[in-house]
Short mmCIF file of C-alpha atoms in Angstrom, two decimals:
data_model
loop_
_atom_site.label_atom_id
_atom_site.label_comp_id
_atom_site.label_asym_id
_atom_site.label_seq_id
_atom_site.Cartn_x
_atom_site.Cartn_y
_atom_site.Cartn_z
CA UNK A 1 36.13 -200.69 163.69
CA UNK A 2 34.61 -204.24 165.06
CA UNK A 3 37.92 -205.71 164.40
CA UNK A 4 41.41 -205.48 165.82
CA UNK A 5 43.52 -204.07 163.92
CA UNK A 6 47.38 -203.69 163.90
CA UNK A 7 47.75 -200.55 165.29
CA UNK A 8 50.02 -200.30 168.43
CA UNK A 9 50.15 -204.11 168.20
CA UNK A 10 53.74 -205.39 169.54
CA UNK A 11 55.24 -208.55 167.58
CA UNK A 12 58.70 -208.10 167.95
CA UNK A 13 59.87 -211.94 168.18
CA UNK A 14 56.49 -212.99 167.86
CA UNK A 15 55.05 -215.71 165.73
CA UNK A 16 52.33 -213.99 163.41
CA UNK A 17 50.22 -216.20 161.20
CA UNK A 18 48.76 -214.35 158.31
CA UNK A 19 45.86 -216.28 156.33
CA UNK A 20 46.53 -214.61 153.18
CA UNK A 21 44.49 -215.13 149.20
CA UNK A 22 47.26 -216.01 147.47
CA UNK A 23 45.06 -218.02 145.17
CA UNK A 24 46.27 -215.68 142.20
CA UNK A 25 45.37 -216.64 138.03
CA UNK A 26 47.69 -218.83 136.76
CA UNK A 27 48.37 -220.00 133.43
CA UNK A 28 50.97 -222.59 131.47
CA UNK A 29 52.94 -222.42 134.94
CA UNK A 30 53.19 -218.24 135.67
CA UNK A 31 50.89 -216.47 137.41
CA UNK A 32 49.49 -213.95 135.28
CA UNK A 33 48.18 -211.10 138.04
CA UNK A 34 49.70 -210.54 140.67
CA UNK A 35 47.69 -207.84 142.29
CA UNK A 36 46.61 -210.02 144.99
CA UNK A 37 50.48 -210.63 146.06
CA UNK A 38 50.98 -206.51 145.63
CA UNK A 39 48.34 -205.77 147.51
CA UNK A 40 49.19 -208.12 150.92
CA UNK A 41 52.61 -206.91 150.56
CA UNK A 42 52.03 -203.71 153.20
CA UNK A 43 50.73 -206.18 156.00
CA UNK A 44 53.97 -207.84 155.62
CA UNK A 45 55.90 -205.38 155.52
CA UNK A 46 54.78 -203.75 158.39
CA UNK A 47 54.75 -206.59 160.43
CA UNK A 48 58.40 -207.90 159.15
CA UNK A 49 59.55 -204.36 159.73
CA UNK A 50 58.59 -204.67 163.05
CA UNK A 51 60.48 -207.59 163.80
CA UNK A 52 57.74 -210.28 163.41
CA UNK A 53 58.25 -213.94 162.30
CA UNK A 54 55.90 -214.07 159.45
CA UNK A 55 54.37 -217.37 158.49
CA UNK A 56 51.67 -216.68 155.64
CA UNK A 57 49.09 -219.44 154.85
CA UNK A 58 46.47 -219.66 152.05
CA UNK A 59 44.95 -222.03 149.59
CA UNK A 60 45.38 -222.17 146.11
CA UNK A 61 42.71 -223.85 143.55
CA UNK A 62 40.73 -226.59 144.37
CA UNK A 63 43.02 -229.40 145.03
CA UNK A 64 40.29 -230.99 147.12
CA UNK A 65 42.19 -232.11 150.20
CA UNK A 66 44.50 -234.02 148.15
CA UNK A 67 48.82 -233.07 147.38
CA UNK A 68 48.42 -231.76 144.35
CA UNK A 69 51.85 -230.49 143.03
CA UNK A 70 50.72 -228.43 140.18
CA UNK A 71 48.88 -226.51 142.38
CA UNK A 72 51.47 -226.27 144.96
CA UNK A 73 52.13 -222.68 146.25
CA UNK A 74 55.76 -222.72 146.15
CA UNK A 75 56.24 -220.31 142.85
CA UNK A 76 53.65 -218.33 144.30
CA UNK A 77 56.17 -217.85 147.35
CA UNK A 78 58.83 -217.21 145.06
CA UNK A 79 56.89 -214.48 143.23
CA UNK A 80 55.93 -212.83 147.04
CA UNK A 81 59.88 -212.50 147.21
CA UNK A 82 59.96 -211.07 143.57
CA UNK A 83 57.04 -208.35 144.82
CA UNK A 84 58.80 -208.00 148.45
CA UNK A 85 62.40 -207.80 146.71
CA UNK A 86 64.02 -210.14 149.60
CA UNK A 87 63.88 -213.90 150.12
CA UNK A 88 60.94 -216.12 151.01
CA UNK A 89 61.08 -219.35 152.65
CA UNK A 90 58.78 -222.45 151.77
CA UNK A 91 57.80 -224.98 154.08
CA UNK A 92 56.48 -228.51 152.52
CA UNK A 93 53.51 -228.41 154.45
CA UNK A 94 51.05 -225.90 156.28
CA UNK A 95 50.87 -228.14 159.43
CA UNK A 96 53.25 -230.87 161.22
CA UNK A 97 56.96 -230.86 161.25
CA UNK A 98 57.44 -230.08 158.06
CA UNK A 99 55.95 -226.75 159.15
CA UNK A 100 57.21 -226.46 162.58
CA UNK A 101 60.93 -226.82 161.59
CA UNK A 102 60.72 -223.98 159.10
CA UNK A 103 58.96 -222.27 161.76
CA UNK A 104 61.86 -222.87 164.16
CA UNK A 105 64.22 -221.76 161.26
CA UNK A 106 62.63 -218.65 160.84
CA UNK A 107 64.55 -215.27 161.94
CA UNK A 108 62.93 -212.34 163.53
CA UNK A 109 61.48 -210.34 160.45
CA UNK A 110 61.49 -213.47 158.42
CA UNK A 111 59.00 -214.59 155.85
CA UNK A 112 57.99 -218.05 155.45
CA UNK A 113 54.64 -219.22 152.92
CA UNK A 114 53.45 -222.44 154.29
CA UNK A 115 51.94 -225.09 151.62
CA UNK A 116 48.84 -225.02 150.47
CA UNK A 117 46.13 -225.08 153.34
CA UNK A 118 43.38 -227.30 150.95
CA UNK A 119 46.38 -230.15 150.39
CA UNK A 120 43.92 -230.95 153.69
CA UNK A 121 40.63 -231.79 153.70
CA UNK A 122 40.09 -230.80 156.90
CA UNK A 123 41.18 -227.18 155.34
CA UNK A 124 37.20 -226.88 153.83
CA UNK A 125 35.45 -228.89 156.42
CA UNK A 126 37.07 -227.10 158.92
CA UNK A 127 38.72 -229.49 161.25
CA UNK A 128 39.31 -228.48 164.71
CA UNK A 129 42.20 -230.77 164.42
CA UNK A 130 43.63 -228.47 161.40
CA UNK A 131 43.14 -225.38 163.22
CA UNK A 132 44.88 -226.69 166.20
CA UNK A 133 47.73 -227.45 163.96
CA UNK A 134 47.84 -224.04 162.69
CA UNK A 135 47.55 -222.62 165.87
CA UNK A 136 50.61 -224.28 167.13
CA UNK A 137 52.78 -222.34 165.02
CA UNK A 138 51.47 -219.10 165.83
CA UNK A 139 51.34 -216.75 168.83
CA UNK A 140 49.17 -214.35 166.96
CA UNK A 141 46.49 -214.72 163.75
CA UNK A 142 46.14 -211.99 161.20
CA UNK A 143 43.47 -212.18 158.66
CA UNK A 144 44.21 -210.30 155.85
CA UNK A 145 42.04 -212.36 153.34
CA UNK A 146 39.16 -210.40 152.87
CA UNK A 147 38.61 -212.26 149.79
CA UNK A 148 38.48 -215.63 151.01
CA UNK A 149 36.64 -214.31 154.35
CA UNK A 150 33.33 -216.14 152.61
CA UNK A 151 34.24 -219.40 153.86
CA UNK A 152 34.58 -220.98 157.13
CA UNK A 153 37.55 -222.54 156.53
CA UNK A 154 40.05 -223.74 159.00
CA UNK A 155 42.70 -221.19 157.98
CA UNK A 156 39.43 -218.62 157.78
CA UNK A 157 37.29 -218.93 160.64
CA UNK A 158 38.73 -221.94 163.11
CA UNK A 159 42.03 -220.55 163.81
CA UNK A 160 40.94 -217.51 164.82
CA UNK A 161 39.20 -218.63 167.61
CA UNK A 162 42.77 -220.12 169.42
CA UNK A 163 44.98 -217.18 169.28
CA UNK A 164 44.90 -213.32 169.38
CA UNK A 165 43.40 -212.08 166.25
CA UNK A 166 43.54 -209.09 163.74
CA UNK A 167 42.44 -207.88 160.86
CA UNK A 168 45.70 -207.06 158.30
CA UNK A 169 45.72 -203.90 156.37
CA UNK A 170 43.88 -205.18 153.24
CA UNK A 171 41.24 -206.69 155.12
CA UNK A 172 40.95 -202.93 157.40
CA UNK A 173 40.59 -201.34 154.19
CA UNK A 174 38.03 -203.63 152.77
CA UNK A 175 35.76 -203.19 155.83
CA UNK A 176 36.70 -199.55 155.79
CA UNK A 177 35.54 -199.24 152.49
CA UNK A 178 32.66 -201.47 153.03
CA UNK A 179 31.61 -199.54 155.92
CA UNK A 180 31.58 -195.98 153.89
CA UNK A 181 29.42 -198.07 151.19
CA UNK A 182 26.87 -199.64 152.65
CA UNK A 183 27.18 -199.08 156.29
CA UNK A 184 27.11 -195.92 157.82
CA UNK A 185 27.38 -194.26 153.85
CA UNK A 186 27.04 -190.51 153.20
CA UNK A 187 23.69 -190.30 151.14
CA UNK A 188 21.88 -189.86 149.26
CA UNK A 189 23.39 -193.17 148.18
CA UNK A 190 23.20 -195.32 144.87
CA UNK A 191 23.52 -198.94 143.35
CA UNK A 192 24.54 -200.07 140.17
CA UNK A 193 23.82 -203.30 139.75
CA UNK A 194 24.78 -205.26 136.51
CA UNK A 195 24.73 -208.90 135.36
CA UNK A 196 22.81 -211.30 133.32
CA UNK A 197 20.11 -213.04 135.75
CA UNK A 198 17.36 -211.60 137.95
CA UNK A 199 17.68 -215.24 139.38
CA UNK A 200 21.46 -215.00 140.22
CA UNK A 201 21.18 -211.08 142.12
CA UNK A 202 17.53 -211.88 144.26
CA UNK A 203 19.02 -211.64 147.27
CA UNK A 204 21.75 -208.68 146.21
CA UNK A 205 18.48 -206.39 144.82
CA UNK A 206 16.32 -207.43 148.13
CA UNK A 207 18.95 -206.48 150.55
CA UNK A 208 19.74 -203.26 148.47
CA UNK A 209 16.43 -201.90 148.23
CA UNK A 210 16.45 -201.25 151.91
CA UNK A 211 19.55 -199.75 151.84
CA UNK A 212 19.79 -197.50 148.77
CA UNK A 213 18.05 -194.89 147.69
CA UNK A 214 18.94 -195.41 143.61
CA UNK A 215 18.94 -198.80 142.46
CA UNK A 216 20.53 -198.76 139.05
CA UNK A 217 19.95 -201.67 137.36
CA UNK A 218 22.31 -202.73 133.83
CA UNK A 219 23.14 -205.72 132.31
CA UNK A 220 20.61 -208.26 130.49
CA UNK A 221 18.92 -208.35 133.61
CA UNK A 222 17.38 -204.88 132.97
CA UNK A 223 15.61 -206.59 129.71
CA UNK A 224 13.55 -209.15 132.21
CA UNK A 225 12.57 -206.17 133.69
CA UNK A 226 11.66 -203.70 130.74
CA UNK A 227 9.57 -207.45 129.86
CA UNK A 228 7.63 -207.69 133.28
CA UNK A 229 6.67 -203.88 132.50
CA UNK A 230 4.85 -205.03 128.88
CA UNK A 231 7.82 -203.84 126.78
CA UNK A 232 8.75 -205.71 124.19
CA UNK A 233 12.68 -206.85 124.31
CA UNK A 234 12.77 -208.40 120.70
CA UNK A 235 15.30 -211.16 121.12
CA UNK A 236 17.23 -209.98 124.07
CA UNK A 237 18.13 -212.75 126.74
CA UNK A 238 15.39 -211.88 129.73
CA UNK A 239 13.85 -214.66 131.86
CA UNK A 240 10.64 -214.85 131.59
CA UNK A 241 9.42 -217.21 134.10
CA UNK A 242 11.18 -213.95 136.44
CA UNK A 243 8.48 -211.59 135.20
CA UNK A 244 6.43 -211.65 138.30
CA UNK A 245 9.67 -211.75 140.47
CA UNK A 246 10.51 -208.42 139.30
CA UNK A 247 7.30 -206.52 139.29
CA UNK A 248 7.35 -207.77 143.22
CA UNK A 249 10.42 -206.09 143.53
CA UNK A 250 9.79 -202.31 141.95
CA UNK A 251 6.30 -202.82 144.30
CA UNK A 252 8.61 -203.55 147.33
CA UNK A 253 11.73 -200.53 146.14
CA UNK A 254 8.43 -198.38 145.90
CA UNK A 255 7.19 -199.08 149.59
CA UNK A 256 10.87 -198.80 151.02
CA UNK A 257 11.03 -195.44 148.83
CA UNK A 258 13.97 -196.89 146.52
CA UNK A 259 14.01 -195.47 143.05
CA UNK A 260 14.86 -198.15 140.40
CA UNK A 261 16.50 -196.89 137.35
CA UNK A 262 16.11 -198.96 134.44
CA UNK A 263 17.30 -197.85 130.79
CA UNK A 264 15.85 -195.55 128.77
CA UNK A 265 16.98 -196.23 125.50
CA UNK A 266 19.04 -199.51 124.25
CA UNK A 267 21.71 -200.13 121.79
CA UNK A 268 20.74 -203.21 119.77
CA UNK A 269 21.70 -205.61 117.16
CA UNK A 270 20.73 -208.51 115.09
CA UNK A 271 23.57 -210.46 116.04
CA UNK A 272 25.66 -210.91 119.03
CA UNK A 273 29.31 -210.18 117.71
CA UNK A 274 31.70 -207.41 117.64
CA UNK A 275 31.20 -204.52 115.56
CA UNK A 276 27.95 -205.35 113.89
CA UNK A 277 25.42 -202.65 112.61
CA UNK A 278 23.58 -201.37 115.63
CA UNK A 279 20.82 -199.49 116.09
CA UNK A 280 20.23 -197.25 118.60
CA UNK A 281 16.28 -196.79 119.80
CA UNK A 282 14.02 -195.86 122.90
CA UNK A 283 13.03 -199.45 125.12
CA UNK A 284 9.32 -198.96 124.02
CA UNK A 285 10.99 -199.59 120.26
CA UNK A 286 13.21 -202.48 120.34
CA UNK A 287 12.75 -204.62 116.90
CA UNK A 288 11.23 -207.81 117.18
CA UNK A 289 14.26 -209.23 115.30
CA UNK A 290 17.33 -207.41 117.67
CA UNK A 291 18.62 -207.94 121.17
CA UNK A 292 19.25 -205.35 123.39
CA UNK A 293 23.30 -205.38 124.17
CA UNK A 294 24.04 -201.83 125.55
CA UNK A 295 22.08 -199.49 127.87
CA UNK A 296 21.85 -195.64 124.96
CA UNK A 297 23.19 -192.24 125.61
CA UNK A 298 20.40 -191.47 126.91
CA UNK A 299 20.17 -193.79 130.03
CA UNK A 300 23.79 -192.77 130.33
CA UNK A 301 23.17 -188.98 130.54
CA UNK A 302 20.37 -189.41 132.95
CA UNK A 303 22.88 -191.80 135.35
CA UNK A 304 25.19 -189.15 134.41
CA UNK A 305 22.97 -186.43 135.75
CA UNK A 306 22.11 -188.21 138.60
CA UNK A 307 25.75 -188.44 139.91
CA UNK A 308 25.81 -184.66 140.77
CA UNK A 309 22.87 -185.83 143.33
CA UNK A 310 24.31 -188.64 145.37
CA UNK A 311 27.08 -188.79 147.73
CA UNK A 312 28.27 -192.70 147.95
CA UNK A 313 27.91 -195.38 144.92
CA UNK A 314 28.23 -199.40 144.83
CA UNK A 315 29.44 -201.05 141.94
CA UNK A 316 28.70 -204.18 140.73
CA UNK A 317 28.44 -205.51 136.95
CA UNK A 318 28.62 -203.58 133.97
CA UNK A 319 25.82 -201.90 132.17
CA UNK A 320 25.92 -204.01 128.71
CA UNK A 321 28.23 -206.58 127.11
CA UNK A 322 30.76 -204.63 127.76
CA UNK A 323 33.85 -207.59 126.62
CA UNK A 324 32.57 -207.40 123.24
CA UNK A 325 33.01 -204.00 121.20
CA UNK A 326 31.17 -201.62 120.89
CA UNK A 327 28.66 -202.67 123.30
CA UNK A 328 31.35 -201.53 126.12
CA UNK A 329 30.63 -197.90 125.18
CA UNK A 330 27.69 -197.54 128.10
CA UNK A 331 29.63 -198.61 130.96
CA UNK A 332 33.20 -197.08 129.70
CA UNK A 333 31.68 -193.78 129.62
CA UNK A 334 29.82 -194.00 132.96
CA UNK A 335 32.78 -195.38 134.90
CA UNK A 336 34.65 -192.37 133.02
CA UNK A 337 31.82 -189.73 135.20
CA UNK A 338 32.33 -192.06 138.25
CA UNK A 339 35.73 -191.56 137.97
CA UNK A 340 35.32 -187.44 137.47
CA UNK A 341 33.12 -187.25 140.62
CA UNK A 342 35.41 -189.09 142.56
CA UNK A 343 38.40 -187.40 142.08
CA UNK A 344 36.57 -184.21 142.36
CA UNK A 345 35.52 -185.15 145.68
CA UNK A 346 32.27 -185.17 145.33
CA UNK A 347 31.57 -188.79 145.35
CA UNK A 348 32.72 -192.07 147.18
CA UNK A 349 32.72 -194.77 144.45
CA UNK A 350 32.92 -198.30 146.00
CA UNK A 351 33.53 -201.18 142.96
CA UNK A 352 33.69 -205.00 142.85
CA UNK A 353 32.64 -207.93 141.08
CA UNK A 354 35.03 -209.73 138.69
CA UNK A 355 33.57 -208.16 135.55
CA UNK A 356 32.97 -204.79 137.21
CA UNK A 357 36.67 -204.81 138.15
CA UNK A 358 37.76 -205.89 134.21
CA UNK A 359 35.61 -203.02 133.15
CA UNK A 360 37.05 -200.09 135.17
CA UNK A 361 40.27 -201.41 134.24
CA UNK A 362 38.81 -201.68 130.21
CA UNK A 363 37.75 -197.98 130.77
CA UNK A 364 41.24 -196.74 132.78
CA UNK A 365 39.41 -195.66 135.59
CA UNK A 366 40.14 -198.40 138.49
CA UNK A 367 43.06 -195.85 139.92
CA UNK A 368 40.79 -193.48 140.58
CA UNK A 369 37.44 -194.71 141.95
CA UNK A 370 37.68 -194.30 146.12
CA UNK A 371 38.11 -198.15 146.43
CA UNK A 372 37.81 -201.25 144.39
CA UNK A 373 37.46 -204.66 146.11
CA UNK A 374 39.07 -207.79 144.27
CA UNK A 375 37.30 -210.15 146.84
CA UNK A 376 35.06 -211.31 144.07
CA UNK A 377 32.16 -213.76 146.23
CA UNK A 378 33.23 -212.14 149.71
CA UNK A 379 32.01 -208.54 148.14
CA UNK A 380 29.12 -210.19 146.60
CA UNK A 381 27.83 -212.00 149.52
CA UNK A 382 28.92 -208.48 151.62
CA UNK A 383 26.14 -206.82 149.45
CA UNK A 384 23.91 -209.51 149.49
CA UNK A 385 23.83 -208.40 153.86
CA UNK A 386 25.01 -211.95 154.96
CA UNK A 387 27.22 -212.65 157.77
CA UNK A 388 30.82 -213.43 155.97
CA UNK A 389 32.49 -215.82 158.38
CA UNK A 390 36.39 -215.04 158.66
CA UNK A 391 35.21 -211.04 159.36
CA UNK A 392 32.63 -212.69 162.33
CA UNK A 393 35.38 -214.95 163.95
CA UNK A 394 37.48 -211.69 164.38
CA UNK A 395 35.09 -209.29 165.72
CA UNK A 396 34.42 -212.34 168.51
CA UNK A 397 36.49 -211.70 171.75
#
């Protein structure tokens, strides 16, 4: 890997500063997931277990460099005790001696969650000054906030450049993952790409196409391209003033010998609500008076078909409205195949995206694709081939 990682790293007695996402969903006062605190729990483990002070830092919501005590991270602290099953201790600030003293406090294989990182402004902007602070109570920095690795944030990116660095198990297993996906993949590989706007995904689809040799593309999006083509959509949301965008983009996945798979058929409806009638019919007969809401069984038996062909898929957005029965039924049974394929062995199925994630989980498959990121924008802007700052400012020496 380009990164450090914590393998044969010695922190007995040693001050370790994790950056962390504990910015977990939250609602009337209890946090309401808390995958992201189950899944950082190994790092700290590991590094507890090996007799390592452990001082986590993260933000949480947008407090805007401002105390904000609602959005204080001190239940979140109490539910990483709840997940770790031993006691956490808070300190009233991320910086200063607030911070230092609980520092000082702390035993060897003790846990400590500083406050909120973005109760500074210089947290966002990141302040030299902020990072110093950070620094101070540190002898190492692990990142292990994959999610948040986006940003160059003082917790993200500025820190890292004052103290030893490494990359925490969750963030090694994103960039393992990412790696097996995207860059050095077994092929032939494949891209599903979902979502509602050609205009949101340009640079996701242009940095693809030179990467992939499928290019599945789902969601309403599809219907701007079926339009460009001279197919009539009926009412289906498609963007229109995008038409010319996406011809220039099957010309371009032709000349870098992509294949773009668009649907075949479409499940549509004269109203957008659940359970109304629904008529299934091929895209060169959508009615004038429906909206296309759901890629057919056909389109999914020919992405079916074509899973027996590739070696390594990315996953991002579903195929059709997939919150809103039955227009779910596309990308439930799809993710089902995924699934099959990857448990077989045959297949290394690489998923992200908010909605992608809330789909796999709708369709009971998330256990068993080969790796499913919860970064959210980190994974997006991954696939979109930019430089994400918190992984650059570890690979540096």
């Amino acid at each position: 890997m380009p990164v450090r990682t914590l393998d044969g790293l010695a922190v007995a007695g040693k001050r370790v500063l994790l950056r962390a996402d504990l910015n977990v969903p939250v609602r009337d006062g209890k946090i309401t997931d808390l995958t992201r605190i189950e899944r950082l729990s190994p790092t700290i483990t590991e590094l507890s277990g090996k007799g390592a002070k452990v001082i986590v830092c993260s933000h949480f919501d947008r407090p805007k460099g401002k105390v904000v005590p609602s959005m204080s991270l001190r239940p979140v602290a109490d539910a990483l005790g709840h997940v770790l099953g031993r006691p956490v201790a808070f300190a009233e600030d991320c910086i200063g001696p607030a911070a230092e003293a609980a520092v000082a406090a702390l035993p060897d294989g003790g846990v400590l969650v500083l406050e909120n990182t973005r109760f500074h402004a210089g947290e966002e902007k990141n302040d030299p000054a902020l990072a110093r602070g950070l620094a101070a109570l540190a002898d190492i920095y692990v990142n292990d906030a994959f999610s948040a690795a986006h940003r160059a944030h003082a917790s993200t990116e500025g820190v890292a450049h004052l103290l030893p660095h490494y990359a925490g198990r969750l963030m090694e297993a994103e960039l393992t993952a990412l790696d097996k996906a995207l860059g050095n993949p077994q092929r032939p590989v494949a891209a599903i790409v979902g979502g509602a706007k050609v205009s949101t995904k340009l640079e996701l689809l242009g940095n693809l196409m030179r990467k992939v040799d499928v290019l599945v593309i789902g969601g309403a999006m599809a219907n701007t391209f079926l339009a460009a083509q001279g197919l009539a959509v009926g009412k289906s949301l498609q963007e229109s003033e995008m038409h010319d965008t996406a011809r220039e983009i099957l010309a371009k996945a032709t000349a870098a010998n992509c294949t773009i798979a668009l649907p075949k058929d479409a499940v549509t409806a004269k109203e957008f609500a659940a359970n109304p009638p629904t008529l299934t019919v091929d895209v060169n007969a959508v009615p004038a008076d429906a909206m296309i809401l759901d890629v057919g069984p056909q389109s999914v038996a020919d992405l079916t078909a074509r899973l027996g062909e590739l070696k390594t898929l990315v996953w991002n957005g579903p195929l059709g409205a997939f919150e809103t029965p039955p227009f779910d039924a596309a990308t439930v049974a799809l993710a089902k195949a995924v699934a099959d394929a990857t448990q077989a062995g045959c297949l290394t199925s690489v998923a992200g995206g908010g909605d992608t994630v809330a789909a796999l989980h709708h369709a009971g498959v998330a256990e068993k694709m080969t790796y499913v990121s919860t970064a959210g924008g980190a994974f997006l802007e991954w696939l979109e081939g930019k430089t994400l700052p918190g992984v650059a400012a570890l690979e540096a020496a």
